[in-house]
Tab-separated table of C-alpha atoms and ligand atoms in Angstrom:
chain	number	residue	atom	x	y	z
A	29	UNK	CA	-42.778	22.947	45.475
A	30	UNK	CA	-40.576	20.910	47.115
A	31	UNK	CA	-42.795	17.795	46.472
A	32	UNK	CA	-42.860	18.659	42.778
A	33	UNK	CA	-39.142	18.941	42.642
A	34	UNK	CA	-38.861	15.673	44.130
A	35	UNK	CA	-41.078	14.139	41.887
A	36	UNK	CA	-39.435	15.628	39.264
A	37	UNK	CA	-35.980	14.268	40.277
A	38	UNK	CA	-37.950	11.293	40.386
A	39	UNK	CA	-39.084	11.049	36.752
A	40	UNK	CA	-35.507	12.424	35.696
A	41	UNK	CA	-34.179	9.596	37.291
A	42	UNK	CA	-36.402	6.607	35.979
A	43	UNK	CA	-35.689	8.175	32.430
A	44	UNK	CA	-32.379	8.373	32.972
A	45	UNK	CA	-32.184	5.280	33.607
A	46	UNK	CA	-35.105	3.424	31.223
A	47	UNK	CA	-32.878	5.529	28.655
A	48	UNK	CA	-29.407	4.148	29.847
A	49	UNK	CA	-30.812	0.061	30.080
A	50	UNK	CA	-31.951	0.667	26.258
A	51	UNK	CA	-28.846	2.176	25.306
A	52	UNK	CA	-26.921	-0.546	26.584
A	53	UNK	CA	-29.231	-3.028	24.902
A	54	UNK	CA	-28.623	-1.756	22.139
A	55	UNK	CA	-24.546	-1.279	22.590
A	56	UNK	CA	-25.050	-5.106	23.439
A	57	UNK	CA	-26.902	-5.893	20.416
A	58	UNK	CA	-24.369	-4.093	17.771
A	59	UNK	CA	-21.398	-5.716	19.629
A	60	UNK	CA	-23.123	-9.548	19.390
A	61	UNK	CA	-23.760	-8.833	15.793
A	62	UNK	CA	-19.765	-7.677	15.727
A	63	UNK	CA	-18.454	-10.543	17.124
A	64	UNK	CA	-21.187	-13.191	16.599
A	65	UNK	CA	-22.036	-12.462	13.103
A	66	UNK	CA	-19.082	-10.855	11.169
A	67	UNK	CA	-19.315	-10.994	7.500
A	68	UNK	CA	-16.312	-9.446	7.164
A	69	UNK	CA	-14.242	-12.401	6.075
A	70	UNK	CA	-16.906	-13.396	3.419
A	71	UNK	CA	-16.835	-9.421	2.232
A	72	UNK	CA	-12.700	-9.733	2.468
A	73	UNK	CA	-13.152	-12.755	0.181
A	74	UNK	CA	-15.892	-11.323	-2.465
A	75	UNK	CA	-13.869	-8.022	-2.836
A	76	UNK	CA	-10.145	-8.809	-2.928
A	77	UNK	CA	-9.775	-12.316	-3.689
A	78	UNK	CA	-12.729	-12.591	-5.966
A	79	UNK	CA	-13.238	-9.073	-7.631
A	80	UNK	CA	-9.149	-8.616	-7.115
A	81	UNK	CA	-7.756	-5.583	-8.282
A	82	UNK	CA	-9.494	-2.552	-8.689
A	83	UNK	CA	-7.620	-0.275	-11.191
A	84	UNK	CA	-9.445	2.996	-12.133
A	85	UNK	CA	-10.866	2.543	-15.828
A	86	UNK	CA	-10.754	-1.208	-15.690
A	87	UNK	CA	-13.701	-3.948	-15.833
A	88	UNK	CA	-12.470	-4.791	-12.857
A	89	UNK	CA	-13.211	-1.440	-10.603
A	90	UNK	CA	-16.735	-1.403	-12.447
A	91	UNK	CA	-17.256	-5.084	-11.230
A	92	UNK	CA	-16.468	-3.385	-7.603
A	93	UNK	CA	-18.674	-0.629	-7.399
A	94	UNK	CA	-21.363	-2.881	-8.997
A	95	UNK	CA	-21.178	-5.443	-5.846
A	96	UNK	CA	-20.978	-3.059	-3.508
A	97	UNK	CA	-24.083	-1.577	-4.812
A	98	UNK	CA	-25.873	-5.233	-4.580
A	99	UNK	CA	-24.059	-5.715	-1.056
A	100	UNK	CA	-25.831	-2.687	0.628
A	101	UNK	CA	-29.053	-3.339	-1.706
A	102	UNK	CA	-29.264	-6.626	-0.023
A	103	UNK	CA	-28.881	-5.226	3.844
A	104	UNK	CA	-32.074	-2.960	2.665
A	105	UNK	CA	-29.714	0.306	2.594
A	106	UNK	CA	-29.875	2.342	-0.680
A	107	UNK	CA	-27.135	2.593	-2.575
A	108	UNK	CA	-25.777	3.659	-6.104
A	109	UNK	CA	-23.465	4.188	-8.290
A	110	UNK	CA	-22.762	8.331	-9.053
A	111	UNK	CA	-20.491	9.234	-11.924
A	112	UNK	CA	-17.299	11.498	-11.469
A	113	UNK	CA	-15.196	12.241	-13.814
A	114	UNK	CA	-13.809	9.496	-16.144
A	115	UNK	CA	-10.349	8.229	-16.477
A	116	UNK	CA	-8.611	5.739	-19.445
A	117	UNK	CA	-9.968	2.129	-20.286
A	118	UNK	CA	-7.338	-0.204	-19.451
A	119	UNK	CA	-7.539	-4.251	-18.697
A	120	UNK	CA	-4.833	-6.396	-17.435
A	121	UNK	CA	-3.565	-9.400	-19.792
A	122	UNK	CA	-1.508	-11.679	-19.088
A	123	UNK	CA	2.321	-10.744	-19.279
A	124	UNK	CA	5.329	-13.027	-18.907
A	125	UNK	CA	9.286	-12.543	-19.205
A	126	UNK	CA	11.673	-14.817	-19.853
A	127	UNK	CA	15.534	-14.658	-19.690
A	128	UNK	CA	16.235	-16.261	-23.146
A	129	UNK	CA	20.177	-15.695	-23.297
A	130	UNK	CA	22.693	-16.114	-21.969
A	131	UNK	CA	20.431	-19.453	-20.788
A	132	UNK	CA	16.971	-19.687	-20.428
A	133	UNK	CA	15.145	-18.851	-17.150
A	134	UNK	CA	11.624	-17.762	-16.028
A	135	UNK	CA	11.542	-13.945	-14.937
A	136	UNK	CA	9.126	-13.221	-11.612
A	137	UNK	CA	7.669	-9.766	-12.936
A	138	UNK	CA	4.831	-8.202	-14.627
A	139	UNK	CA	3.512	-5.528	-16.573
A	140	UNK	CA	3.057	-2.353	-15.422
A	141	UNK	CA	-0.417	-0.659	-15.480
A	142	UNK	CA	-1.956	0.864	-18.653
A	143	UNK	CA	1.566	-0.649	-20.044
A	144	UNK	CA	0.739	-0.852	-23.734
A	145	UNK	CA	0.636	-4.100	-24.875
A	146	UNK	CA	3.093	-6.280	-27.097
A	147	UNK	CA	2.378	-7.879	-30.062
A	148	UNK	CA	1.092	-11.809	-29.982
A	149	UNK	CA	4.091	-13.176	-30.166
A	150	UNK	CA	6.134	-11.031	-27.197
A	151	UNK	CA	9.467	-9.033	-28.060
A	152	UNK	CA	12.942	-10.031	-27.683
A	153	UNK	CA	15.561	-8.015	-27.160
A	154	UNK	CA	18.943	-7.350	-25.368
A	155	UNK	CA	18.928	-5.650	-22.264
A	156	UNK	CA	21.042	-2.640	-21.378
A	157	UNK	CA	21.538	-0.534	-17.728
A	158	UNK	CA	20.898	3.158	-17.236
A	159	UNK	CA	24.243	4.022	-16.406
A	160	UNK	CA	25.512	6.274	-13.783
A	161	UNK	CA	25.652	9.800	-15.007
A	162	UNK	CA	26.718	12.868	-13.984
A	163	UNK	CA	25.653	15.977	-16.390
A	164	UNK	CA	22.707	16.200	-18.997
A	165	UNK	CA	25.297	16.084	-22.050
A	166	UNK	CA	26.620	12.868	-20.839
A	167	UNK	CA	22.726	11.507	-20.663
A	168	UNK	CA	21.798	12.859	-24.132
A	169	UNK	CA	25.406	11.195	-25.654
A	170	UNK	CA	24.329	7.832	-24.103
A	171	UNK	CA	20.194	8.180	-25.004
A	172	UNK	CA	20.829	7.131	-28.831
A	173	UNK	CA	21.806	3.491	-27.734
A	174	UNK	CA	18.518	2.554	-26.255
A	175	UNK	CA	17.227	1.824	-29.544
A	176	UNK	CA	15.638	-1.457	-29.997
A	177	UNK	CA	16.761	-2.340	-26.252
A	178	UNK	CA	15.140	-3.335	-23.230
A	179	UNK	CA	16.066	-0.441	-20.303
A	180	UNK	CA	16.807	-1.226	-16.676
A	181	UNK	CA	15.959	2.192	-15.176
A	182	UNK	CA	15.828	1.303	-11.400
A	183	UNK	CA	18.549	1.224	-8.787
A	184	UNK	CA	21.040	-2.118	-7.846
A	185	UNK	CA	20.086	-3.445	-4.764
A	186	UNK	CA	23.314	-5.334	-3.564
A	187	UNK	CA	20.288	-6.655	-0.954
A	188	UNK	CA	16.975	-7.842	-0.869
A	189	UNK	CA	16.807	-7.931	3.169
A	190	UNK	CA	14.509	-5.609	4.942
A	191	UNK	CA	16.497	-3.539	7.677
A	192	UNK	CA	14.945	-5.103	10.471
A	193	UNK	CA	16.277	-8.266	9.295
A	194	UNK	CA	19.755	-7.216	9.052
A	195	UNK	CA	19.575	-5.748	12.422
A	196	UNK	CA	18.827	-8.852	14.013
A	197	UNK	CA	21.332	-10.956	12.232
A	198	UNK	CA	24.120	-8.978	11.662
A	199	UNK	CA	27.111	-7.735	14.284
A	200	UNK	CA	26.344	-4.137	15.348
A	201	UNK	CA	29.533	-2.724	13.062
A	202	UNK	CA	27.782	-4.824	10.212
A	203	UNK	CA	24.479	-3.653	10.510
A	204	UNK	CA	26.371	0.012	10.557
A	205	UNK	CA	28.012	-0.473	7.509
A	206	UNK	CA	25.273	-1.648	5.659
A	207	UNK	CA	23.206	0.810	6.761
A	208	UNK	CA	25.798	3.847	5.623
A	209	UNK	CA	26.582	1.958	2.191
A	210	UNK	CA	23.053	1.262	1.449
A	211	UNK	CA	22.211	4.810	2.162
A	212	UNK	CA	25.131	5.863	0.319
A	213	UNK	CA	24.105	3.927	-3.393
A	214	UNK	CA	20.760	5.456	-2.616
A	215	UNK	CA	22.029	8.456	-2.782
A	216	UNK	CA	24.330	8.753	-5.811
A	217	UNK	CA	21.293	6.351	-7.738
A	218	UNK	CA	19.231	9.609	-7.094
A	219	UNK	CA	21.953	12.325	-7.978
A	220	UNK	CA	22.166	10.229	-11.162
A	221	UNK	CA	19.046	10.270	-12.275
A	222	UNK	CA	18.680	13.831	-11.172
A	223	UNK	CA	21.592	14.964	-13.766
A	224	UNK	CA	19.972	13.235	-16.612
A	225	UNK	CA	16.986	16.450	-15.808
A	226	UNK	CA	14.129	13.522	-16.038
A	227	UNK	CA	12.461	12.443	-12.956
A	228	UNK	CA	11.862	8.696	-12.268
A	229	UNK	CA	8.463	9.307	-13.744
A	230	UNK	CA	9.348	11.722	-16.968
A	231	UNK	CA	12.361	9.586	-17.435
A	232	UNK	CA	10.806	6.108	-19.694
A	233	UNK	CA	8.536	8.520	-21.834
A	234	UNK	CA	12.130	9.972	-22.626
A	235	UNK	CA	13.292	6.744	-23.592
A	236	UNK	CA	10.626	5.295	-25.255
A	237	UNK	CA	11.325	8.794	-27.675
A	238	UNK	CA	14.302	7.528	-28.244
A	239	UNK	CA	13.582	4.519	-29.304
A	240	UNK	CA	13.930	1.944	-26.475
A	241	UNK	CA	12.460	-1.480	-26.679
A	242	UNK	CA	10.907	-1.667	-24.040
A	243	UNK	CA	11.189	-0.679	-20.355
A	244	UNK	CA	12.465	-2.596	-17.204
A	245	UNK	CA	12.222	-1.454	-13.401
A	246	UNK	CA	12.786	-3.224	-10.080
A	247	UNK	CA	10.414	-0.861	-7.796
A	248	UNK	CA	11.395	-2.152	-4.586
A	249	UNK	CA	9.349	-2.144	-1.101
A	250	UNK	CA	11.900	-2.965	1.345
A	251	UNK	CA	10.595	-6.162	1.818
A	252	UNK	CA	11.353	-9.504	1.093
A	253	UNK	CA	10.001	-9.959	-2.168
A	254	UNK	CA	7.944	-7.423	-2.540
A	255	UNK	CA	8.077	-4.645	-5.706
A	256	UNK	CA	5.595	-2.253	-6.132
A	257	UNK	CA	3.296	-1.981	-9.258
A	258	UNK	CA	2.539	1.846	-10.550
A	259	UNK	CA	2.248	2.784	-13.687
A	260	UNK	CA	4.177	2.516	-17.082
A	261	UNK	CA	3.721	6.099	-18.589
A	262	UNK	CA	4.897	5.362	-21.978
A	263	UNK	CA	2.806	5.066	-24.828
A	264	UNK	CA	3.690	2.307	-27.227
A	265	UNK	CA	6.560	0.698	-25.720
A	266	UNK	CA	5.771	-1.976	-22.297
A	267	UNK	CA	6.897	-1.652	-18.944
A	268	UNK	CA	7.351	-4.166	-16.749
A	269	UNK	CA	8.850	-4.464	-13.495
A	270	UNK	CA	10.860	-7.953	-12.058
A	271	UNK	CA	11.992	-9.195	-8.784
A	272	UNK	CA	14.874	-7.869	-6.805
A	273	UNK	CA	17.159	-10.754	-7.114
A	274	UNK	CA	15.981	-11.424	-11.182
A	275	UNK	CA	17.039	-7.418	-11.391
A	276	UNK	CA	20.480	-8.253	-9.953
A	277	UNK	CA	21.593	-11.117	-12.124
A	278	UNK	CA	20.459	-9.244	-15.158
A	279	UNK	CA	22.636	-6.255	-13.536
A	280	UNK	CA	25.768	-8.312	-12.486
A	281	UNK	CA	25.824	-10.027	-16.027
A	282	UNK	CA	25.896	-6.534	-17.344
A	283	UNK	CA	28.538	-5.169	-15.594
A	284	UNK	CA	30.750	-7.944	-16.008
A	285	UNK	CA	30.057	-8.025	-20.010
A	286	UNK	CA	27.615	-10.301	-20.962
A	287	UNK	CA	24.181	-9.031	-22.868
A	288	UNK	CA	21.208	-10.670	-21.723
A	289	UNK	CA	18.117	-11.257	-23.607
A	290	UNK	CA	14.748	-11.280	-22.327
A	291	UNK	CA	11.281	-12.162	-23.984
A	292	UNK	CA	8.435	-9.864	-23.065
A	293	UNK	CA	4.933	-10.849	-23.730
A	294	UNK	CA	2.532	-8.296	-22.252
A	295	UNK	CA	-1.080	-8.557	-23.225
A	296	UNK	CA	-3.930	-6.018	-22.347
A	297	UNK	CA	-6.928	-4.249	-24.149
A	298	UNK	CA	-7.984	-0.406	-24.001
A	299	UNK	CA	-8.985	2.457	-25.686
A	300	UNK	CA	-10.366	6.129	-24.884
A	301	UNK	CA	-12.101	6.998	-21.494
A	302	UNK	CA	-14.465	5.296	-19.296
A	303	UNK	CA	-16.827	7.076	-16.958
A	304	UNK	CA	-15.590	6.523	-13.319
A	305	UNK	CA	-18.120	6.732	-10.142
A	306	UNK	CA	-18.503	6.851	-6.819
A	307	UNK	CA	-20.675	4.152	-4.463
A	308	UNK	CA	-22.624	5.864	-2.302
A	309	UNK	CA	-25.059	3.899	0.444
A	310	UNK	CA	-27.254	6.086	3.017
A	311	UNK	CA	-29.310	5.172	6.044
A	312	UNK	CA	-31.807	8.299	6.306
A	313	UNK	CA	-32.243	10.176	9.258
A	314	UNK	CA	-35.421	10.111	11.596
A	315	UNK	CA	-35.034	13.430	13.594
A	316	UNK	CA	-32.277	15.212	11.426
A	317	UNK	CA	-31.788	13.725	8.296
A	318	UNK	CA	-30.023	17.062	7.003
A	319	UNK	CA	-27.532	16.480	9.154
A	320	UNK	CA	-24.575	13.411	8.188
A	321	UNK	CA	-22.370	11.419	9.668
A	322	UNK	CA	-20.091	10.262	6.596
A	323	UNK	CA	-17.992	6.733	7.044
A	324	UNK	CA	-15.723	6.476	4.037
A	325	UNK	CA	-13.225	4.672	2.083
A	326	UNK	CA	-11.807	4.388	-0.844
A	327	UNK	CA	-12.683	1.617	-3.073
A	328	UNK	CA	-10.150	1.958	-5.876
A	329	UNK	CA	-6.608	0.277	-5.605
A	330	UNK	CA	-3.681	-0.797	-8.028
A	331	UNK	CA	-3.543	-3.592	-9.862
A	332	UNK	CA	-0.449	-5.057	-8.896
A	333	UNK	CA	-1.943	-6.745	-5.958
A	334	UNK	CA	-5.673	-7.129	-4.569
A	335	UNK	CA	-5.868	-3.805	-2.784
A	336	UNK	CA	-5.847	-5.660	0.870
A	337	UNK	CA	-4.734	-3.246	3.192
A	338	UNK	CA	-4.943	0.197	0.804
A	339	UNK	CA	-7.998	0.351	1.113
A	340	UNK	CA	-10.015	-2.920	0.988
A	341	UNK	CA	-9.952	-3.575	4.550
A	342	UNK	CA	-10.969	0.274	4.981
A	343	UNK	CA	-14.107	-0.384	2.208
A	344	UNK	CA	-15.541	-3.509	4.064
A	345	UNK	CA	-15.071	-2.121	7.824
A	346	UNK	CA	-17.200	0.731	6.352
A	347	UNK	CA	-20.002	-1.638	4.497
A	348	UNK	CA	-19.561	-3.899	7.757
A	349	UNK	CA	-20.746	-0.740	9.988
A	350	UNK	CA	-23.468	0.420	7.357
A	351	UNK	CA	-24.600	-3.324	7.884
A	352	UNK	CA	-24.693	-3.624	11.304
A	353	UNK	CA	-26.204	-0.199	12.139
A	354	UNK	CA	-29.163	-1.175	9.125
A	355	UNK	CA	-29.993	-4.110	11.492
A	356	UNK	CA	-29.229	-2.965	15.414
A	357	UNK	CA	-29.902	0.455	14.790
A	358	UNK	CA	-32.324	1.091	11.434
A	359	UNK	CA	-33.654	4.851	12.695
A	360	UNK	CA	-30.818	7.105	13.466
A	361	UNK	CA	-31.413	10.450	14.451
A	362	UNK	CA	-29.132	11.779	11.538
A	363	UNK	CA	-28.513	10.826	8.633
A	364	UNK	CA	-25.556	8.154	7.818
A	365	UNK	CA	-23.704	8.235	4.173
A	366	UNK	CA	-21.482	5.926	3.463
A	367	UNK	CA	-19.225	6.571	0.553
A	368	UNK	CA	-16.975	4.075	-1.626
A	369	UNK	CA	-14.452	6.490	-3.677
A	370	UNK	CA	-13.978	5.623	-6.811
A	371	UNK	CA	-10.472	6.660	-7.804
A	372	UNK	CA	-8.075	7.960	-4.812
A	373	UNK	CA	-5.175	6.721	-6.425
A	374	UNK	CA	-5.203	8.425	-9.104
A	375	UNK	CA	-5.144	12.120	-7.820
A	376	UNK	CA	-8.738	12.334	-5.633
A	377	UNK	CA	-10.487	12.033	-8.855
A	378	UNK	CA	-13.824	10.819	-7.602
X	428	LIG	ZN1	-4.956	4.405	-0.458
């Protein structure tokens, strides 16, 4: 008995062991493909830079799901492409602005998305503020002189410094007051807009009803010059959004008088739906296959940018660890899915 205990302990042992020097072969292995072999700067490349945007509905997305497909193909995982749901068609065109009076100047801005289009030619027209208001009747008296203008809907920013910029530069008392009158225009913008009963996103549909031109916002990140790119959410009329300090000029000449003009020309194609999917790559189990282990991200982005950080970083690291297990690691007990989301943006459809 004792003897057979021993050996036993024995056996354990040298398993243990055999077990733990294969294990950490095999760590080894998946961290030397890691560092030694990354292809996560040539996926970073072929997705955001190349690809680019990756707007639900668009050519763009479809191109997207398609590579990823061929990426994980390629590795020897299987992979495809399974419809959900379908959204609206939409493709970026080119869009431009120009300042055309009281002088002529270029205008850093785009087009919203699914902004509807201009004709061939661009519109011109003068450019009024959303002014400050404090009831509903006041908003409805006002709402009749958008016609045939181009609306500034978003808040004056006396500043286009990020906080932590301020804070540095400026004298403590400085960096105070900024900070409480900064606050403080935040605050009536938003009990301004809230009296006119339309929300920021109800609000241009409400305008474009009553006739406006055309629509102009200054979405702000708190950055230095960055805006944010969402949607338009009118239906005939474009939206496009400009640069902090462009914003401001347009404002200040505004308030002190003057009408500026600006020339729109926003091009883009789309009609109806398009059926939207979801990429989907698996590595089958060996000893539990019915059992998962999911890795996920979401593939979709806005198209105001190349969907870097939200979430094409996420959607390589994932493809990068689907790759790297496929090679180091190509019989897991359970079964690995990997899946590329096809629209988180836009309300988890997909
Ligand atoms: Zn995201």
């Amino acid at each position: 008995m004792k003897n057979y205990a021993k050996l036993l302990m024995v056996s354990t042992v040298f398993a243990v062991s055999l077990n733990a020097q294969t294990k950490d072969q095999m760590v080894k292995s998946i961290m030397d493909e890691t560092y030694q072999n990354s292809q996560l700067e040539t996926l970073a490349y072929e997705l955001m830079d190349e690809i680019g945007p990756r707007l639900v509905g668009t050519p763009k997305m479809q191109q997207a799901h398609d590579w990823a497909v061929k990426r994980f193909q390629n590795w020897g995982i299987e992979a495809q492409n399974e419809q959900w749901g379908e959204w609206k068609a939409w493709e970026r065109g080119p869009s431009s602005i120009e300042m055309v009076a009281p002088y002529a100047k270029s205008i850093e801005g785009m087009q919203l998305a699914w902004s509807p289009a201009t004709s061939a030619k661009g519109l011109t027209a003068d450019v009024v503020m959303l002014p400050v208001f404090t009831n509903k009747q006041e908003f409805n008296a006002w709402l009749p002189k958008v016609k045939g203008k181009l609306v500034m809907v978003s808040q004056y920013q006396a500043s286009g410094r990020p906080e932590y910029n301020w804070k540095e530069y400026a004298t403590p008392e400085s960096f105070e007051k900024m900070k409480t009158e900064s606050a403080a225009a935040s605050e009536a913008w938003r009990k301004s807009i809230a009296a006119t009963g339309e929300t920021s996103k109800t609000l241009n549909e409400k305008l474009e009803k009553a006739g406006a031109a055309g629509i102009v916002s200054s979405y702000w990140s708190r950055g230095f010059g960055v805006n944010k790119i969402f949607s338009a959410g009118t239906k005939t009329i474009p939206v496009v959004d400009i640069s902090l300090e462009d914003y401001g000029q347009l404002y200040r000449m505004i308030q002190h008088g003057k009408t500026p003009k600006l020339k729109i020309n926003a091009q883009s194609k789309g009609k109806g739906t398009v059926p939207t999917f979801n990429t989907v790559a698996v590595i089958k189990g060996s000893e539990k296959p019915e059992e998962y282990v999911i890795l996920s991200a979401h593939l979709d982005s806005w198209d105001g940018g190349t969907g870097a950080t939200d979430n094409g970083t996420g959607t390589i690291t994932m493809m990068e660890v689907a790759r790297i297990l496929k090679k180091n690691y190509p019989n897991p007990k359970r079964t690995i899915v990997v899946g590329l989301w096809g629209s988180e943006e836009q309300g988890l459809n997909g």
